[in-house]
Amino acid sequence: MARETAAPEAEVYGAGSFYHLLRDDGVQLRVCSGTPCRLRGADALLAAARRSGLAAEPCSCLAACDTAPAVLVDRVVQQGIGTAEIEVAARAGELAAQPDREVLRGAIGPEDAPDDSLAIHLHREAEFDGAALQWAGGLGAPAVIDEIEASGLQGRGGAGFPAHVKWRAVREARSLPKYVVLNADEGEPGTFKDREILLRRPDRVLEGLAIAAQTVGAGEVHLYLRGEFETPRRILQEALARFAPVLPRDLVFSFHAGDGAYVCGEETALLESIEGKRGMPRIKPPFPVEHGLWGQPTLVHNVETIACVPEIVKRGGPWFRGLGRSEPGTKLYCISGEVHRPGTYELPLGTTLDELLLAAGGMEGELRAFSPGGASSGFLPASYRSVPLDFGSLAKVGSMLGSAGVIVLSRDADLREALLDQLRFFEEESCGQCAPCRIGTRYLHEAVVGAEAETGAGPRLSRAAEVAWEMNEGSICGLGAAASKPLTSALEHFPEIFAASPGHGGAEE
Amino acid sequence: MAGLVTTFGAGAMTNAIGEIRDVDFLFVTGSNTTEAHPIIAMEMKRAVRRGATLVVADPRRIWLTGIADRHLQLHPGTDVWLLNAMAHTILEEGLTDKEFIAEHTEGFDALRRSLADYPAEAAEAVTGVPAEDIRWAARRYATTDKAGIYYTLGITEHTHGTDNVHALANLVLMTGHLGRPSTGLNPLRGQNNVQGANDAGASPIFLPGYQRADDPEVIARYERSWGVSLPTEPGLNLNEMMKEVGGRIRGLFVMGEDIVLSEPNVSRLEEGLNRIEFLVLQDIFLNETARYADVILPAAAFAEKEGTFTNSERRVQRVRRAVPPPGQARPDWQILLDLAARCGARWPLDTPAAIYAELVRDTPRFAGLSHERLEAEGGLQWPCPDPGHPGTPFLHEGGLLRGKGLFTPVPYRPSKELADEAYPLVLSTGRTLFHYNAATQTRREPGLHQKQPCAFVQIHPSDAGARGIAAGDTIEVSTRRGRIRATAELTREVKRGCIWMPLHFAEARANLLTNDAGDAVTGTAEYKVCAARVQRVPEVGEGRPPAAGPAR
Amino acid sequence: MTGALRIDGQELPIEAGDTVLSVAARAGIEIPTLCHDPRLGAAGACRSCLVEVAGEPRLSAACTRKAQEGMVVDTQCERVERHRRNLLALYLADHPAARPLSGSSELFDMADRVGAPRDWGRLESRRDQRVDPNHYVHFDAERCILCARCVRYCDEVEAVNAIALAGRGPETTIATADQRSLLDTSCELCGGCIDTCPTGAMSEKVQLLRGAVEDARLEKVRTTCGYCGVGCQVDLNVDRRAGEGGRVVKVTSPEPGSTVNDGNLCVKGRFAYDFLDHEDRLTTPLVRDAGGVLREVSWDEALDRAAEGLLAVKRRHDAHALGFVSSSRCTMEENYLVQKLARAAFGTNNCHQCAAT
């Protein structure tokens, strides 16, 4: 074949300019601008870095809210960098990444849970005997899928879709080859559980992937990690080398590093990104189980979902189902913001905020608001603190569990600022493909920014509900559908933050 | 044109342009389609995107080779060898359409015998194309149901141009690739109305509708129709006419052509023009040829007159007047009627519609066409023998127009002038996307001038390096007939040993260099192959392009 | 036929390859579209064609949605109409208030049709500072709705891929590699991006520089392009108030699917028409006088001279001393007259034209 396969240069440029790690050349330091990081001094850090002459830029959530403020150097997330360290580094004229696996580990819990009470168990040492994989082989694919079904496992990336439906669809698809894809593009503000799993239990992830591949009939596994996960990637690769002896010999594992785009956590955007294109979500249907990577049947799972699989296989679906309270299984809850011990806690699905707060050492100050599932879940007032944190219960109150990245804010926090953080986040991270999301996110952000200045000229806030409706109905993917949540929830539960400045009509216009 | 008329019975694209998108195997040869026929190239790109196989046979690495499955990069002028070797392979591997050959063709045994001398291995030595590629292309062509061949001047502008066309026609006939949609042999016409000019009888050997000018029956019919007696001696073709200018030809009438720029070996033509007794020119600009003219008649451009053009796919379409001609300029048809009247021929024709009606009256293939129908139905493709006929998108359905397709054994004959020690490079000429023929129109368009402002010569980097030529240098190109200067463009688009230049630029007239040796049948000159040499010129050469300022 | 579906209560047959949009179009049910062009693959990006499919929580893009047996589709329910109004209101909030001076205004037409509210305010302008020195294609980032028709045209039809979607989120735009001038890319200046653009974001630079004339004032004259042998149909857009009797101010192509060129044109066909009123045009008959100088004369004098000159050559020698060079650039009728002139008026077959391919 003489046909040229080289991509046209305009497309290469277009794809490159989509990802901020490829776009902003010359940036030495990125400081997270998410709410948990700003609550812990990210603004001061950024200012200090700039004062010291470093090329520093704010960036979207780095999945390190538990060790805030998070800083990125050379694709490695740094911990423990304060204003003083910044100034020293700038004077020395060098700012080198410190790749130390330990620094990325945050607080976890519960510490002393029995082996059969948790599905992932971050405290335990990794195991490389491949027992679950072997067991799955003995069961046979249909029985494995039956166990998954019996377990009631729901996708832990945010959608909560029943896992067995996807497994069965890919297994039954006729077209070959098939693929399994790991979604480790963790980026929802407030969420860092996948990072902990990759650092502490890579064995669970790899074994889960191998079981999935064997069960659905895939010969290749593609692991897509966000670009800032240099350290988790290294650890995962080391684990793969240790695991190799028990893995099927013809199963190929390929690693892909993201280049800085939250939307690539959306599964079809992720597939586009693996294919070397702009990370723009695809129109669905068709879904990836039918038309996935390179157009082939593909099983895409979040890190946490796949990490639950080995124990489900070993101990049986009903065991897993029994772990949960209001819904099946345990869940890794992340908690950050104004809390004493921000971290990752594996608790029964359906745990309440108060139980989680207790696990994390309690509130700093008095609770005013919380986001139960990252930016996409909006803000709930303290009065919702006893709602079970699960997929169904939160949906019922107009919020969502999402990736269970809980952010708590006290009465001292500036809720309006927190709202703007989230609106800005969605505006910048919108892929730009469809108008409801691209224009809608800008519209809502500008509406809140302008709310103070606007005088009588028809405040745009009054259109927010209609814009949100449109974003929800008209967007291609879940990002657009969720991006209005921070504002609509704030308007519903915290109208006072818009009335704070005199001289404008506010929300009730 | 003549090649196809003798073998198939009609000299035109066998298929409609719109059928190209459904072709499964495209063989493009001697056509830089993206530059010369961009809209047809779009259809080819669409076919390839859909999954069609594309094979390009061309000495240059043209744009289409970038999306082609195979590029047969033959040495210039060795087309017959390549095509015969493909036919040889088809025969050898038993891939012919025996039924079609038996029912619809004649002369196959002679062809079979002649092909024995053209195995693919031997072809590799002559053409430079790997034998395996030749075989692969031949096999794919023969075994694909919807297979189309597309060619243009790279096939015909040779002393063996008619041979090339015959060799292509042999491939078509032996595989039965004819008489179906998306399947056939398709010459892409260079100018808007090449097809129409030939259809209308602007030919020394054909009256309108390809009726032979030496056929007594035809002559008798036209004598009755026109009410005059007609010459029986065959006329000179353009190539012969140009060579006889100043010799047997003492007076010339030239409409809409800048012969001094477009004809080969211009130096000789210009000598002849100096000796000519009378030259009438009819054009929209004062062109280079005007220097020799006695009378110059200002004509209307296409947007200023009524009439019809016939495109490559035999589709007759209306030309309509959008704006009046400038000043006293008049449509050519009006000028011609007035001139005829002053020459003693008063024809009762007063509108293009009336002229067209007279044209079709005596040509059975066009008899169903009229301005009225074109107005009502849009373009129509001939043959269209009666007013109720819907036109013919593809030709030869259920049998050839000629009756039986004629196989023509084609022995290879080298080009007239080959590279030698004194002139070691092979020069080919052609067109670019951004200009048109003598560029009388396109060089007056600022945006096109901006994109491609001056004459250039493509040369392979190693040939350039050997002569101390760097990209952008002014170089002198010379042949046995003349020399010009242009800017060097170093590119691997051309093979080593080959150079290429566009024909559009008056200050670097490629046709001072080209060979006026003509094809034995059509007289078409060998614009595609002549021996040349190049050398670097220290400072910028003479000649400036005409002002390309904005229009009034 | 592969089954049937219901759209707005009508039972409609499905053909191979059908989408909801194509079935609806055949039945005369209008579903608004902005990113759709019959020459291009479906994109689903503009969201104007969303319809409700019974039993599905989300609205579905009619242009990408395969038509399936038994599907029940609603294109007129309040939910769909509310979506259309809101979507267009958002587009307009992110758009200059006035219709474009030159180029398509499909966006505004659709906003009028669906009754989009105009009082949603205006977002910060997306105008950018890019300047491209090419003569033909102008890009106005502020008017771009990122439907990517231009990008897909450049890829799927012209296949030169000179432009692509670039940037992300609010900064998404159309760009060449490294934002170079189109002149320094693979662009062939075919202008297909202008032709397909639904908002006038891609427009003819010449129109803006010379003062665009509103389409309503232009008279379109359908004719055949005068360049190569493809025979593209073109619409010469004539401004009757300009020049003496009118002036061609732009060239557009007929609707895709209607003529041999399927809505496409090349750089010459679309842009190279300035020669028509170039100052170098011949406007008066010229005759060379005894001194060898070309002199302006009347038509009568010029034609007399031409006839005399040709007849004199025939008298001095014979008819075969004359040669008639006709032109493949001229019309059928004119070529017919030249050969008739040669044969019937002068008596020679010495008649040919430049291209005997």
PDB file of N, CA, C and O in Angstrom, chain C residues 244-293:
ATOM      1  N   GLU C 244     -21.599  49.482 -17.191  1.00  0.00           N
ATOM      2  CA  GLU C 244     -22.574  49.818 -18.225  1.00  0.00           C
ATOM      3  C   GLU C 244     -23.381  48.567 -18.523  1.00  0.00           C
ATOM      4  O   GLU C 244     -22.940  47.680 -19.224  1.00  0.00           O
ATOM      5  N   GLY C 245     -24.546  48.489 -17.937  1.00  0.00           N
ATOM      6  CA  GLY C 245     -25.411  47.334 -18.186  1.00  0.00           C
ATOM      7  C   GLY C 245     -25.177  46.191 -17.239  1.00  0.00           C
ATOM      8  O   GLY C 245     -25.735  45.115 -17.404  1.00  0.00           O
ATOM      9  N   GLY C 246     -24.316  46.391 -16.255  1.00  0.00           N
ATOM     10  CA  GLY C 246     -24.146  45.351 -15.244  1.00  0.00           C
ATOM     11  C   GLY C 246     -22.722  44.855 -15.133  1.00  0.00           C
ATOM     12  O   GLY C 246     -21.912  45.014 -16.032  1.00  0.00           O
ATOM     13  N   ARG C 247     -22.478  44.247 -13.970  1.00  0.00           N
ATOM     14  CA  ARG C 247     -21.141  43.757 -13.721  1.00  0.00           C
ATOM     15  C   ARG C 247     -21.243  42.462 -12.912  1.00  0.00           C
ATOM     16  O   ARG C 247     -22.064  42.351 -12.003  1.00  0.00           O
ATOM     17  N   VAL C 248     -20.417  41.488 -13.261  1.00  0.00           N
ATOM     18  CA  VAL C 248     -20.373  40.252 -12.486  1.00  0.00           C
ATOM     19  C   VAL C 248     -19.594  40.545 -11.200  1.00  0.00           C
ATOM     20  O   VAL C 248     -18.429  40.922 -11.243  1.00  0.00           O
ATOM     21  N   VAL C 249     -20.261  40.404 -10.046  1.00  0.00           N
ATOM     22  CA  VAL C 249     -19.584  40.724  -8.790  1.00  0.00           C
ATOM     23  C   VAL C 249     -19.251  39.488  -7.963  1.00  0.00           C
ATOM     24  O   VAL C 249     -18.478  39.556  -7.025  1.00  0.00           O
ATOM     25  N   LYS C 250     -19.863  38.373  -8.291  1.00  0.00           N
ATOM     26  CA  LYS C 250     -19.383  37.128  -7.702  1.00  0.00           C
ATOM     27  C   LYS C 250     -19.933  35.946  -8.483  1.00  0.00           C
ATOM     28  O   LYS C 250     -20.872  36.091  -9.278  1.00  0.00           O
ATOM     29  N   VAL C 251     -19.282  34.802  -8.245  1.00  0.00           N
ATOM     30  CA  VAL C 251     -19.704  33.585  -8.916  1.00  0.00           C
ATOM     31  C   VAL C 251     -20.036  32.559  -7.846  1.00  0.00           C
ATOM     32  O   VAL C 251     -19.260  32.341  -6.923  1.00  0.00           O
ATOM     33  N   THR C 252     -21.217  31.966  -7.942  1.00  0.00           N
ATOM     34  CA  THR C 252     -21.598  30.937  -6.976  1.00  0.00           C
ATOM     35  C   THR C 252     -21.976  29.673  -7.738  1.00  0.00           C
ATOM     36  O   THR C 252     -22.172  29.700  -8.951  1.00  0.00           O
ATOM     37  N   SER C 253     -22.057  28.586  -7.009  1.00  0.00           N
ATOM     38  CA  SER C 253     -22.404  27.332  -7.675  1.00  0.00           C
ATOM     39  C   SER C 253     -23.852  26.992  -7.375  1.00  0.00           C
ATOM     40  O   SER C 253     -24.368  27.323  -6.316  1.00  0.00           O
ATOM     41  N   PRO C 254     -24.519  26.316  -8.324  1.00  0.00           N
ATOM     42  CA  PRO C 254     -25.889  25.873  -8.068  1.00  0.00           C
ATOM     43  C   PRO C 254     -25.920  24.876  -6.909  1.00  0.00           C
ATOM     44  O   PRO C 254     -24.876  24.360  -6.507  1.00  0.00           O
ATOM     45  N   GLU C 255     -27.087  24.597  -6.400  1.00  0.00           N
ATOM     46  CA  GLU C 255     -27.290  23.657  -5.293  1.00  0.00           C
ATOM     47  C   GLU C 255     -26.569  22.330  -5.532  1.00  0.00           C
ATOM     48  O   GLU C 255     -26.596  21.811  -6.641  1.00  0.00           O
ATOM     49  N   PRO C 256     -25.970  21.760  -4.488  1.00  0.00           N
ATOM     50  CA  PRO C 256     -25.424  20.410  -4.619  1.00  0.00           C
ATOM     51  C   PRO C 256     -26.485  19.457  -5.148  1.00  0.00           C
ATOM     52  O   PRO C 256     -27.654  19.575  -4.806  1.00  0.00           O
ATOM     53  N   GLY C 257     -26.042  18.539  -5.995  1.00  0.00           N
ATOM     54  CA  GLY C 257     -26.970  17.538  -6.516  1.00  0.00           C
ATOM     55  C   GLY C 257     -27.714  17.962  -7.762  1.00  0.00           C
ATOM     56  O   GLY C 257     -28.381  17.152  -8.392  1.00  0.00           O
ATOM     57  N   SER C 258     -27.598  19.250  -8.142  1.00  0.00           N
ATOM     58  CA  SER C 258     -28.417  19.702  -9.263  1.00  0.00           C
ATOM     59  C   SER C 258     -27.679  19.713 -10.596  1.00  0.00           C
ATOM     60  O   SER C 258     -28.291  19.649 -11.645  1.00  0.00           O
ATOM     61  N   THR C 259     -26.338  19.786 -10.564  1.00  0.00           N
ATOM     62  CA  THR C 259     -25.593  19.852 -11.827  1.00  0.00           C
ATOM     63  C   THR C 259     -24.347  18.991 -11.738  1.00  0.00           C
ATOM     64  O   THR C 259     -24.044  18.433 -10.687  1.00  0.00           O
ATOM     65  N   VAL C 260     -23.603  18.937 -12.831  1.00  0.00           N
ATOM     66  CA  VAL C 260     -22.434  18.055 -12.921  1.00  0.00           C
ATOM     67  C   VAL C 260     -21.424  18.331 -11.809  1.00  0.00           C
ATOM     68  O   VAL C 260     -20.764  17.419 -11.315  1.00  0.00           O
ATOM     69  N   ASN C 261     -21.322  19.573 -11.370  1.00  0.00           N
ATOM     70  CA  ASN C 261     -20.311  19.903 -10.362  1.00  0.00           C
ATOM     71  C   ASN C 261     -20.816  19.727  -8.928  1.00  0.00           C
ATOM     72  O   ASN C 261     -20.050  19.965  -7.991  1.00  0.00           O
ATOM     73  N   ASP C 262     -22.030  19.293  -8.731  1.00  0.00           N
ATOM     74  CA  ASP C 262     -22.520  18.931  -7.398  1.00  0.00           C
ATOM     75  C   ASP C 262     -22.280  20.041  -6.364  1.00  0.00           C
ATOM     76  O   ASP C 262     -21.913  19.786  -5.219  1.00  0.00           O
ATOM     77  N   GLY C 263     -22.442  21.272  -6.788  1.00  0.00           N
ATOM     78  CA  GLY C 263     -22.271  22.383  -5.845  1.00  0.00           C
ATOM     79  C   GLY C 263     -20.839  22.850  -5.685  1.00  0.00           C
ATOM     80  O   GLY C 263     -20.576  23.812  -4.969  1.00  0.00           O
ATOM     81  N   ASN C 264     -19.890  22.189  -6.343  1.00  0.00           N
ATOM     82  CA  ASN C 264     -18.477  22.534  -6.165  1.00  0.00           C
ATOM     83  C   ASN C 264     -17.958  23.413  -7.298  1.00  0.00           C
ATOM     84  O   ASN C 264     -18.475  23.391  -8.401  1.00  0.00           O
ATOM     85  N   LEU C 265     -16.905  24.169  -6.983  1.00  0.00           N
ATOM     86  CA  LEU C 265     -16.192  24.938  -8.003  1.00  0.00           C
ATOM     87  C   LEU C 265     -14.714  24.916  -7.651  1.00  0.00           C
ATOM     88  O   LEU C 265     -14.332  24.606  -6.523  1.00  0.00           O
ATOM     89  N   CYS C 266     -13.862  25.276  -8.620  1.00  0.00           N
ATOM     90  CA  CYS C 266     -12.432  25.375  -8.325  1.00  0.00           C
ATOM     91  C   CYS C 266     -12.057  26.852  -8.237  1.00  0.00           C
ATOM     92  O   CYS C 266     -12.874  27.734  -8.456  1.00  0.00           O
ATOM     93  N   VAL C 267     -10.803  27.106  -7.937  1.00  0.00           N
ATOM     94  CA  VAL C 267     -10.352  28.484  -7.732  1.00  0.00           C
ATOM     95  C   VAL C 267     -10.626  29.357  -8.960  1.00  0.00           C
ATOM     96  O   VAL C 267     -11.038  30.508  -8.833  1.00  0.00           O
ATOM     97  N   LYS C 268     -10.433  28.798 -10.152  1.00  0.00           N
ATOM     98  CA  LYS C 268     -10.635  29.613 -11.346  1.00  0.00           C
ATOM     99  C   LYS C 268     -12.120  29.885 -11.570  1.00  0.00           C
ATOM    100  O   LYS C 268     -12.533  31.009 -11.815  1.00  0.00           O
ATOM    101  N   GLY C 269     -12.894  28.824 -11.463  1.00  0.00           N
ATOM    102  CA  GLY C 269     -14.319  28.986 -11.716  1.00  0.00           C
ATOM    103  C   GLY C 269     -14.981  29.941 -10.745  1.00  0.00           C
ATOM    104  O   GLY C 269     -15.864  30.712 -11.101  1.00  0.00           O
ATOM    105  N   ARG C 270     -14.548  29.910  -9.496  1.00  0.00           N
ATOM    106  CA  ARG C 270     -15.208  30.734  -8.493  1.00  0.00           C
ATOM    107  C   ARG C 270     -14.674  32.157  -8.443  1.00  0.00           C
ATOM    108  O   ARG C 270     -15.411  33.100  -8.191  1.00  0.00           O
ATOM    109  N   PHE C 271     -13.365  32.283  -8.669  1.00  0.00           N
ATOM    110  CA  PHE C 271     -12.773  33.593  -8.392  1.00  0.00           C
ATOM    111  C   PHE C 271     -12.197  34.333  -9.603  1.00  0.00           C
ATOM    112  O   PHE C 271     -11.998  35.539  -9.533  1.00  0.00           O
ATOM    113  N   ALA C 272     -11.869  33.596 -10.675  1.00  0.00           N
ATOM    114  CA  ALA C 272     -11.121  34.256 -11.756  1.00  0.00           C
ATOM    115  C   ALA C 272     -12.060  34.833 -12.812  1.00  0.00           C
ATOM    116  O   ALA C 272     -12.111  34.362 -13.940  1.00  0.00           O
ATOM    117  N   TYR C 273     -12.824  35.854 -12.426  1.00  0.00           N
ATOM    118  CA  TYR C 273     -13.731  36.485 -13.385  1.00  0.00           C
ATOM    119  C   TYR C 273     -13.418  37.961 -13.585  1.00  0.00           C
ATOM    120  O   TYR C 273     -14.073  38.648 -14.343  1.00  0.00           O
ATOM    121  N   ASP C 274     -12.378  38.443 -12.903  1.00  0.00           N
ATOM    122  CA  ASP C 274     -12.057  39.859 -13.034  1.00  0.00           C
ATOM    123  C   ASP C 274     -11.599  40.237 -14.440  1.00  0.00           C
ATOM    124  O   ASP C 274     -11.660  41.399 -14.823  1.00  0.00           O
ATOM    125  N   PHE C 275     -11.143  39.243 -15.201  1.00  0.00           N
ATOM    126  CA  PHE C 275     -10.687  39.565 -16.558  1.00  0.00           C
ATOM    127  C   PHE C 275     -11.809  40.165 -17.390  1.00  0.00           C
ATOM    128  O   PHE C 275     -11.573  40.888 -18.338  1.00  0.00           O
ATOM    129  N   LEU C 276     -13.074  39.878 -17.001  1.00  0.00           N
ATOM    130  CA  LEU C 276     -14.205  40.344 -17.802  1.00  0.00           C
ATOM    131  C   LEU C 276     -14.183  41.856 -17.980  1.00  0.00           C
ATOM    132  O   LEU C 276     -14.419  42.362 -19.064  1.00  0.00           O
ATOM    133  N   ASP C 277     -13.911  42.564 -16.879  1.00  0.00           N
ATOM    134  CA  ASP C 277     -13.882  44.030 -17.057  1.00  0.00           C
ATOM    135  C   ASP C 277     -12.473  44.586 -16.799  1.00  0.00           C
ATOM    136  O   ASP C 277     -12.313  45.679 -16.259  1.00  0.00           O
ATOM    137  N   HIS C 278     -11.494  43.821 -17.196  1.00  0.00           N
ATOM    138  CA  HIS C 278     -10.116  44.300 -17.071  1.00  0.00           C
ATOM    139  C   HIS C 278      -9.861  45.387 -18.108  1.00  0.00           C
ATOM    140  O   HIS C 278     -10.378  45.341 -19.224  1.00  0.00           O
ATOM    141  N   GLU C 279      -9.028  46.323 -17.725  1.00  0.00           N
ATOM    142  CA  GLU C 279      -8.782  47.463 -18.636  1.00  0.00           C
ATOM    143  C   GLU C 279      -8.064  47.046 -19.921  1.00  0.00           C
ATOM    144  O   GLU C 279      -8.073  47.795 -20.895  1.00  0.00           O
ATOM    145  N   ASP C 280      -7.453  45.863 -19.938  1.00  0.00           N
ATOM    146  CA  ASP C 280      -6.773  45.417 -21.154  1.00  0.00           C
ATOM    147  C   ASP C 280      -7.714  44.837 -22.207  1.00  0.00           C
ATOM    148  O   ASP C 280      -7.263  44.460 -23.282  1.00  0.00           O
ATOM    149  N   ARG C 281      -9.015  44.715 -21.869  1.00  0.00           N
ATOM    150  CA  ARG C 281      -9.922  44.119 -22.857  1.00  0.00           C
ATOM    151  C   ARG C 281      -9.902  44.920 -24.160  1.00  0.00           C
ATOM    152  O   ARG C 281      -9.849  46.152 -24.165  1.00  0.00           O
ATOM    153  N   LEU C 282      -9.998  44.192 -25.271  1.00  0.00           N
ATOM    154  CA  LEU C 282     -10.122  44.842 -26.573  1.00  0.00           C
ATOM    155  C   LEU C 282     -11.543  45.392 -26.694  1.00  0.00           C
ATOM    156  O   LEU C 282     -12.503  44.649 -26.479  1.00  0.00           O
ATOM    157  N   THR C 283     -11.650  46.664 -27.032  1.00  0.00           N
ATOM    158  CA  THR C 283     -12.991  47.253 -27.101  1.00  0.00           C
ATOM    159  C   THR C 283     -13.297  47.863 -28.463  1.00  0.00           C
ATOM    160  O   THR C 283     -14.417  48.289 -28.708  1.00  0.00           O
ATOM    161  N   THR C 284     -12.286  47.931 -29.323  1.00  0.00           N
ATOM    162  CA  THR C 284     -12.472  48.563 -30.633  1.00  0.00           C
ATOM    163  C   THR C 284     -11.759  47.730 -31.698  1.00  0.00           C
ATOM    164  O   THR C 284     -10.677  47.209 -31.423  1.00  0.00           O
ATOM    165  N   PRO C 285     -12.353  47.609 -32.867  1.00  0.00           N
ATOM    166  CA  PRO C 285     -11.635  46.917 -33.951  1.00  0.00           C
ATOM    167  C   PRO C 285     -10.350  47.669 -34.305  1.00  0.00           C
ATOM    168  O   PRO C 285     -10.314  48.904 -34.258  1.00  0.00           O
ATOM    169  N   LEU C 286      -9.311  46.925 -34.647  1.00  0.00           N
ATOM    170  CA  LEU C 286      -8.016  47.523 -34.965  1.00  0.00           C
ATOM    171  C   LEU C 286      -7.558  47.036 -36.343  1.00  0.00           C
ATOM    172  O   LEU C 286      -7.736  45.868 -36.685  1.00  0.00           O
ATOM    173  N   VAL C 287      -6.964  47.943 -37.091  1.00  0.00           N
ATOM    174  CA  VAL C 287      -6.422  47.587 -38.407  1.00  0.00           C
ATOM    175  C   VAL C 287      -5.015  48.139 -38.502  1.00  0.00           C
ATOM    176  O   VAL C 287      -4.743  49.264 -38.060  1.00  0.00           O
ATOM    177  N   ARG C 288      -4.102  47.317 -39.029  1.00  0.00           N
ATOM    178  CA  ARG C 288      -2.717  47.787 -39.156  1.00  0.00           C
ATOM    179  C   ARG C 288      -2.614  48.684 -40.386  1.00  0.00           C
ATOM    180  O   ARG C 288      -2.997  48.290 -41.491  1.00  0.00           O
ATOM    181  N   ASP C 289      -2.109  49.897 -40.218  1.00  0.00           N
ATOM    182  CA  ASP C 289      -2.042  50.813 -41.354  1.00  0.00           C
ATOM    183  C   ASP C 289      -0.740  50.606 -42.119  1.00  0.00           C
ATOM    184  O   ASP C 289       0.070  49.751 -41.781  1.00  0.00           O
ATOM    185  N   ALA C 290      -0.581  51.403 -43.152  1.00  0.00           N
ATOM    186  CA  ALA C 290       0.579  51.232 -44.035  1.00  0.00           C
ATOM    187  C   ALA C 290       1.884  51.348 -43.253  1.00  0.00           C
ATOM    188  O   ALA C 290       2.883  50.718 -43.590  1.00  0.00           O
ATOM    189  N   GLY C 291       1.854  52.154 -42.215  1.00  0.00           N
ATOM    190  CA  GLY C 291       3.064  52.329 -41.409  1.00  0.00           C
ATOM    191  C   GLY C 291       3.309  51.210 -40.412  1.00  0.00           C
ATOM    192  O   GLY C 291       4.258  51.262 -39.630  1.00  0.00           O
ATOM    193  N   GLY C 292       2.406  50.233 -40.414  1.00  0.00           N
ATOM    194  CA  GLY C 292       2.605  49.103 -39.514  1.00  0.00           C
ATOM    195  C   GLY C 292       2.054  49.330 -38.123  1.00  0.00           C
ATOM    196  O   GLY C 292       2.297  48.550 -37.221  1.00  0.00           O
ATOM    197  N   VAL C 293       1.270  50.420 -37.982  1.00  0.00           N
ATOM    198  CA  VAL C 293       0.740  50.728 -36.656  1.00  0.00           C
ATOM    199  C   VAL C 293      -0.721  50.306 -36.591  1.00  0.00           C
ATOM    200  O   VAL C 293      -1.481  50.498 -37.536  1.00  0.00           O
TER     201      VAL C 293
END
